[in-house]
Tab-separated table of C-alpha atoms and ligand atoms in Angstrom:
chain	number	residue	atom	x	y	z
J	1	UNK	CA	-25.507	5.333	-7.179
J	2	UNK	CA	-25.799	3.062	-10.447
J	3	UNK	CA	-22.864	0.113	-10.744
J	4	UNK	CA	-21.263	2.379	-14.029
J	5	UNK	CA	-21.115	5.247	-11.151
J	6	UNK	CA	-19.403	2.827	-8.593
J	7	UNK	CA	-16.929	2.212	-11.271
J	8	UNK	CA	-16.191	5.276	-12.625
J	9	UNK	CA	-15.825	6.963	-9.266
J	10	UNK	CA	-12.405	7.013	-7.761
J	11	UNK	CA	-11.648	4.311	-5.370
J	12	UNK	CA	-9.738	6.949	-3.599
J	13	UNK	CA	-11.117	10.648	-3.243
J	14	UNK	CA	-8.941	12.982	-1.097
J	15	UNK	CA	-10.353	16.571	-0.329
J	16	UNK	CA	-8.222	19.105	0.185
J	17	UNK	CA	-6.254	17.702	2.938
J	18	UNK	CA	-3.879	19.551	5.226
J	19	UNK	CA	-1.951	17.792	8.392
J	20	UNK	CA	0.257	20.123	10.951
J	21	UNK	CA	2.172	18.464	13.299
J	22	UNK	CA	2.377	20.753	16.818
J	23	UNK	CA	5.957	20.515	18.154
J	24	UNK	CA	6.351	22.774	21.227
J	25	UNK	CA	5.568	26.478	20.260
J	26	UNK	CA	5.596	25.741	16.385
J	27	UNK	CA	3.986	23.579	14.041
J	28	UNK	CA	5.007	21.590	11.011
J	29	UNK	CA	2.759	22.063	7.968
J	30	UNK	CA	3.541	18.559	6.697
J	31	UNK	CA	1.117	18.607	3.766
J	32	UNK	CA	-1.049	21.636	2.462
J	33	UNK	CA	-3.776	21.596	0.824
J	34	UNK	CA	-4.153	18.329	-0.992
J	35	UNK	CA	-6.755	17.258	-3.649
J	36	UNK	CA	-6.322	13.680	-5.553
J	37	UNK	CA	-8.090	10.836	-7.054
J	38	UNK	CA	-7.305	7.370	-7.607
J	39	UNK	CA	-9.445	5.222	-9.714
J	40	UNK	CA	-9.980	1.751	-9.116
J	41	UNK	CA	-7.064	-0.716	-10.499
J	42	UNK	CA	-4.762	2.384	-10.924
J	43	UNK	CA	-0.855	2.065	-9.342
J	44	UNK	CA	-0.313	5.520	-7.904
J	45	UNK	CA	3.172	6.586	-6.815
J	46	UNK	CA	3.410	9.104	-4.367
J	47	UNK	CA	7.040	10.570	-5.572
J	48	UNK	CA	9.206	13.114	-3.897
J	49	UNK	CA	12.853	13.669	-1.901
J	50	UNK	CA	12.993	12.962	1.667
J	51	UNK	CA	11.266	15.341	3.955
J	52	UNK	CA	8.430	16.093	1.043
J	53	UNK	CA	5.464	14.706	2.842
J	54	UNK	CA	4.822	11.297	0.966
J	55	UNK	CA	4.832	8.953	4.347
J	56	UNK	CA	2.556	11.395	5.786
J	57	UNK	CA	0.368	11.515	3.303
J	58	UNK	CA	0.029	7.674	2.548
J	59	UNK	CA	-0.812	7.864	6.598
J	60	UNK	CA	-3.819	10.025	5.760
J	61	UNK	CA	-4.960	7.975	3.075
J	62	UNK	CA	-4.702	4.669	4.796
J	63	UNK	CA	-6.520	6.224	8.029
J	64	UNK	CA	-3.434	5.729	10.210
J	65	UNK	CA	-3.375	9.303	11.071
J	66	UNK	CA	-6.469	11.949	10.551
J	67	UNK	CA	-6.032	14.843	8.765
J	68	UNK	CA	-5.812	18.299	10.507
J	69	UNK	CA	-8.099	19.732	7.827
J	70	UNK	CA	-9.904	18.089	4.764
J	71	UNK	CA	-11.385	14.425	4.364
J	72	UNK	CA	-10.363	11.264	2.422
J	73	UNK	CA	-12.823	8.760	1.247
J	74	UNK	CA	-12.211	5.330	0.212
J	75	UNK	CA	-14.795	3.685	-1.848
J	76	UNK	CA	-17.296	6.652	-1.046
J	77	UNK	CA	-16.471	5.411	2.762
J	78	UNK	CA	-15.167	9.025	4.882
J	79	UNK	CA	-12.572	7.459	6.668
J	80	UNK	CA	-11.191	10.203	8.239
J	81	UNK	CA	-14.657	10.682	10.298
J	82	UNK	CA	-14.864	6.593	11.472
J	83	UNK	CA	-13.535	6.113	15.593
J	84	UNK	CA	-10.654	3.673	15.870
J	85	UNK	CA	-12.967	0.316	16.012
J	86	UNK	CA	-14.542	1.395	13.016
J	87	UNK	CA	-11.298	1.945	11.381
J	88	UNK	CA	-9.373	-1.011	12.373
J	89	UNK	CA	-12.243	-2.819	10.749
J	90	UNK	CA	-12.490	-1.070	7.686
J	91	UNK	CA	-8.816	-1.577	7.429
J	92	UNK	CA	-9.040	-5.442	8.007
J	93	UNK	CA	-11.454	-5.739	5.401
J	94	UNK	CA	-10.399	-3.162	2.611
J	95	UNK	CA	-6.981	-2.024	2.601
J	96	UNK	CA	-3.708	-4.357	2.572
J	97	UNK	CA	0.087	-2.824	3.698
J	98	UNK	CA	3.298	-3.644	2.418
J	99	UNK	CA	6.375	-2.174	4.948
J	100	UNK	CA	9.762	-1.693	4.089
J	101	UNK	CA	10.831	-3.408	7.476
J	102	UNK	CA	8.880	-6.479	5.984
J	103	UNK	CA	6.930	-6.322	9.802
J	104	UNK	CA	6.142	-9.927	9.774
J	105	UNK	CA	5.439	-11.934	13.246
J	106	UNK	CA	8.737	-13.166	14.312
J	107	UNK	CA	6.860	-16.268	16.216
J	108	UNK	CA	4.882	-17.232	13.171
J	109	UNK	CA	5.760	-19.104	9.847
J	110	UNK	CA	5.473	-17.817	6.514
J	111	UNK	CA	2.458	-19.518	6.410
J	112	UNK	CA	0.924	-18.619	9.299
J	113	UNK	CA	2.082	-14.821	8.802
J	114	UNK	CA	0.493	-14.775	4.980
J	115	UNK	CA	-2.667	-16.715	6.152
J	116	UNK	CA	-3.090	-13.656	8.924
J	117	UNK	CA	-5.663	-11.483	7.069
J	118	UNK	CA	-7.791	-14.578	6.550
J	119	UNK	CA	-7.950	-15.262	9.965
J	120	UNK	CA	-9.360	-11.437	10.757
J	121	UNK	CA	-12.049	-12.061	8.053
J	122	UNK	CA	-13.070	-15.525	9.406
J	123	UNK	CA	-11.957	-17.993	7.425
J	124	UNK	CA	-11.254	-21.725	8.851
J	125	UNK	CA	-7.325	-22.302	9.446
J	126	UNK	CA	-6.733	-25.383	6.978
J	127	UNK	CA	-8.505	-23.116	4.148
J	128	UNK	CA	-6.610	-19.722	4.870
J	129	UNK	CA	-3.002	-21.875	5.389
J	130	UNK	CA	-3.895	-23.540	1.880
J	131	UNK	CA	-4.547	-20.250	0.271
J	132	UNK	CA	-1.208	-18.988	2.025
J	133	UNK	CA	0.821	-22.364	1.121
J	134	UNK	CA	-0.707	-21.374	-2.573
J	135	UNK	CA	0.299	-17.730	-2.927
J	136	UNK	CA	3.710	-18.249	-1.296
J	137	UNK	CA	4.554	-20.925	-4.205
J	138	UNK	CA	3.330	-18.215	-6.481
J	139	UNK	CA	5.887	-15.423	-5.141
J	140	UNK	CA	8.432	-18.316	-5.679
J	141	UNK	CA	8.638	-19.402	-1.808
J	142	UNK	CA	7.545	-22.869	-2.061
J	143	UNK	CA	10.910	-24.060	-0.309
J	144	UNK	CA	10.248	-21.571	2.601
J	145	UNK	CA	6.931	-22.117	3.768
J	146	UNK	CA	7.708	-23.012	7.710
J	147	UNK	CA	10.241	-21.297	7.887
J	148	UNK	CA	9.864	-17.988	10.200
J	149	UNK	CA	11.057	-14.889	9.227
J	150	UNK	CA	14.590	-14.718	11.131
J	151	UNK	CA	15.289	-17.697	8.872
J	152	UNK	CA	14.783	-16.059	5.543
J	153	UNK	CA	16.441	-13.312	3.505
J	154	UNK	CA	15.140	-9.816	3.341
J	155	UNK	CA	13.898	-10.327	-0.168
J	156	UNK	CA	12.269	-13.849	0.682
J	157	UNK	CA	10.379	-11.684	3.816
J	158	UNK	CA	9.340	-8.890	1.413
J	159	UNK	CA	7.997	-11.884	-0.801
J	160	UNK	CA	5.822	-12.861	1.885
J	161	UNK	CA	5.085	-9.557	3.142
J	162	UNK	CA	3.376	-9.236	-0.422
J	163	UNK	CA	1.847	-12.324	-0.308
J	164	UNK	CA	-0.030	-11.300	3.015
J	165	UNK	CA	-0.373	-7.708	1.531
J	166	UNK	CA	-2.922	-9.623	-1.694
J	167	UNK	CA	-3.972	-12.524	-0.066
J	168	UNK	CA	-7.292	-11.165	1.427
J	169	UNK	CA	-7.800	-8.997	-1.984
J	170	UNK	CA	-8.232	-5.602	-0.440
J	171	UNK	CA	-9.715	-3.189	-2.630
J	172	UNK	CA	-6.397	-0.768	-1.779
J	173	UNK	CA	-2.760	-2.038	-1.124
J	174	UNK	CA	-0.654	0.561	0.717
J	175	UNK	CA	3.348	0.399	-0.222
J	176	UNK	CA	5.873	2.796	1.500
J	177	UNK	CA	9.679	2.317	0.145
J	178	UNK	CA	8.806	-1.625	-0.249
J	179	UNK	CA	12.367	-2.391	-1.731
J	180	UNK	CA	13.931	0.200	0.228
J	181	UNK	CA	16.093	-2.371	1.789
J	182	UNK	CA	16.823	-4.945	-1.211
J	183	UNK	CA	19.052	-4.486	-3.866
J	184	UNK	CA	18.344	-3.467	-7.502
J	185	UNK	CA	17.435	-7.014	-9.050
J	186	UNK	CA	15.454	-8.185	-5.896
J	187	UNK	CA	13.663	-4.813	-6.208
J	188	UNK	CA	12.803	-5.621	-9.708
J	189	UNK	CA	11.463	-8.628	-8.849
J	190	UNK	CA	9.284	-7.282	-5.941
J	191	UNK	CA	7.912	-4.385	-8.226
J	192	UNK	CA	7.125	-7.109	-11.225
J	193	UNK	CA	5.774	-9.339	-8.468
J	194	UNK	CA	3.364	-6.355	-6.992
J	195	UNK	CA	2.136	-5.477	-10.267
J	196	UNK	CA	1.624	-8.547	-11.457
J	197	UNK	CA	-1.133	-9.299	-8.393
J	198	UNK	CA	-2.542	-5.181	-8.928
J	199	UNK	CA	-3.061	-6.311	-12.693
J	200	UNK	CA	-4.925	-9.613	-11.879
J	201	UNK	CA	-6.841	-8.618	-9.212
J	202	UNK	CA	-7.566	-5.292	-10.247
J	203	UNK	CA	-6.769	-3.931	-6.877
J	204	UNK	CA	-5.409	0.048	-6.578
J	205	UNK	CA	-2.076	0.302	-4.975
J	206	UNK	CA	-0.463	3.287	-3.656
J	207	UNK	CA	3.764	3.298	-3.915
J	208	UNK	CA	5.497	5.311	-1.703
J	209	UNK	CA	9.053	6.070	-3.466
J	210	UNK	CA	11.672	8.351	-3.963
J	211	UNK	CA	13.296	6.342	-6.707
J	212	UNK	CA	12.468	7.571	-10.322
J	213	UNK	CA	13.205	3.649	-11.557
J	214	UNK	CA	10.306	2.515	-9.154
J	215	UNK	CA	8.090	5.320	-9.866
J	216	UNK	CA	8.561	4.021	-13.688
J	217	UNK	CA	6.280	1.189	-12.833
J	218	UNK	CA	3.253	3.017	-11.677
J	219	UNK	CA	0.333	4.738	-13.974
J	220	UNK	CA	0.138	7.570	-12.348
J	221	UNK	CA	2.767	9.641	-10.546
J	222	UNK	CA	2.245	12.178	-8.131
J	223	UNK	CA	4.957	14.406	-7.357
J	224	UNK	CA	5.288	16.231	-4.048
J	225	UNK	CA	7.446	18.918	-2.753
J	226	UNK	CA	7.231	20.745	0.757
J	227	UNK	CA	3.912	19.025	1.451
J	228	UNK	CA	1.885	20.106	-1.857
J	229	UNK	CA	1.582	18.284	-5.334
J	230	UNK	CA	3.425	20.216	-8.126
J	231	UNK	CA	2.681	17.817	-10.912
J	232	UNK	CA	0.117	14.578	-11.136
J	233	UNK	CA	0.827	12.831	-14.455
J	234	UNK	CA	-0.507	9.401	-16.020
J	235	UNK	CA	2.480	7.539	-17.038
J	236	UNK	CA	1.770	5.889	-20.262
J	237	UNK	CA	5.413	4.113	-20.324
J	238	UNK	CA	4.635	2.407	-17.398
J	239	UNK	CA	6.550	-0.953	-16.671
J	240	UNK	CA	3.899	-2.739	-15.111
J	241	UNK	CA	2.043	-3.077	-18.888
J	242	UNK	CA	5.291	-3.972	-20.438
J	243	UNK	CA	7.465	-6.147	-18.824
J	244	UNK	CA	5.298	-8.498	-16.578
F	301	LIG	N1	4.997	12.941	13.564
F	301	LIG	C1	5.367	14.036	13.283
F	301	LIG	N2	5.629	14.861	14.353
F	301	LIG	C2	6.297	16.103	13.451
F	301	LIG	N3	6.739	16.282	12.259
F	301	LIG	C3	6.650	15.425	11.264
F	301	LIG	C4	5.932	14.384	12.015
F	301	LIG	N4	5.657	13.107	10.796
F	301	LIG	C5	6.335	13.286	10.092
F	301	LIG	N5	6.884	15.161	10.108
F	301	LIG	C6	7.261	16.122	9.253
F	301	LIG	O1	6.865	16.054	7.996
F	301	LIG	C7	7.500	16.332	7.011
F	301	LIG	C8	7.423	15.400	5.902
F	301	LIG	O2	7.739	13.975	6.746
F	301	LIG	P1	7.474	12.574	5.686
F	301	LIG	O3	7.801	11.652	6.802
F	301	LIG	O4	6.073	12.489	5.306
F	301	LIG	O5	8.655	12.629	4.516
F	301	LIG	P2	8.825	11.740	3.462
F	301	LIG	O6	8.488	12.653	2.129
F	301	LIG	O7	8.298	10.082	3.873
F	301	LIG	O8	10.176	11.158	3.580
F	301	LIG	P3	11.171	10.256	3.523
F	301	LIG	O9	11.830	9.982	2.187
F	301	LIG	O10	12.394	10.651	4.019
F	301	LIG	O11	10.824	9.214	4.038
F	301	LIG	C9	9.087	16.386	7.425
F	301	LIG	O12	9.425	17.779	7.532
F	301	LIG	C10	8.785	15.628	8.781
F	301	LIG	O13	9.992	15.994	9.797
F	302	LIG	MG1	8.846	8.520	4.299
């Protein structure tokens, strides 16, 4: 593949995936024949009501679960065929995550939490903590560098969560309802932060939400109903372009 092919090839390719969960004698079909391409640098929103299959789709895209059928490729790598060790290493090198519940490690300071992904990349302590402090300052936490998660507000923890997701410059950042526990003013701040990082580093974001306001930040909005994509639209009015 030539470099220009690599640039024009979607960073995420979803090929006809289906996800079934066996429950006793029954089978829940959470996703039905999903096909989707996401381009590098795109903020792609997976949008839909509760139970429509958003988190299930994100879990298949991020390699957290294996689809029952079909295949997911990230950067051309068929992640649904990797074993657990290969997947863990692929995730550490290429993917970042922002969680609704922040998921910071309670016994580490903000700086240590944010520096963690660089530890997996073999970056020396002084260097990774300097990078973490710099990013924490960028997200407005210069006064909370040595605080533990329990000493920070929800919005502050999520800013640290975002710094942690982006610090190692992963190819794709996955965010499942990242502002689900935050007020509307903090939601706008957090969304602007995610969009700014994505734009500055030309990173791809997969954003799961049921909130049309949050979906409006995306370049592409993929709507799910009952495990099926019912629309896949480019959003020309996306806020990430106009407001940050
Ligand atoms: N591990 C599982 N076992 C069985 N069924 C599951 C499992 N995970 C999800 N489901 C089912 O798959 C469907 C889609 O669930 P999913 O969590 O993807 O929805 P969602 O769109 O993320 O909803 P929400 O907005 O409430 O988070 C639901 O009907 C759910 O009950
Ligand atoms: Mg969900």
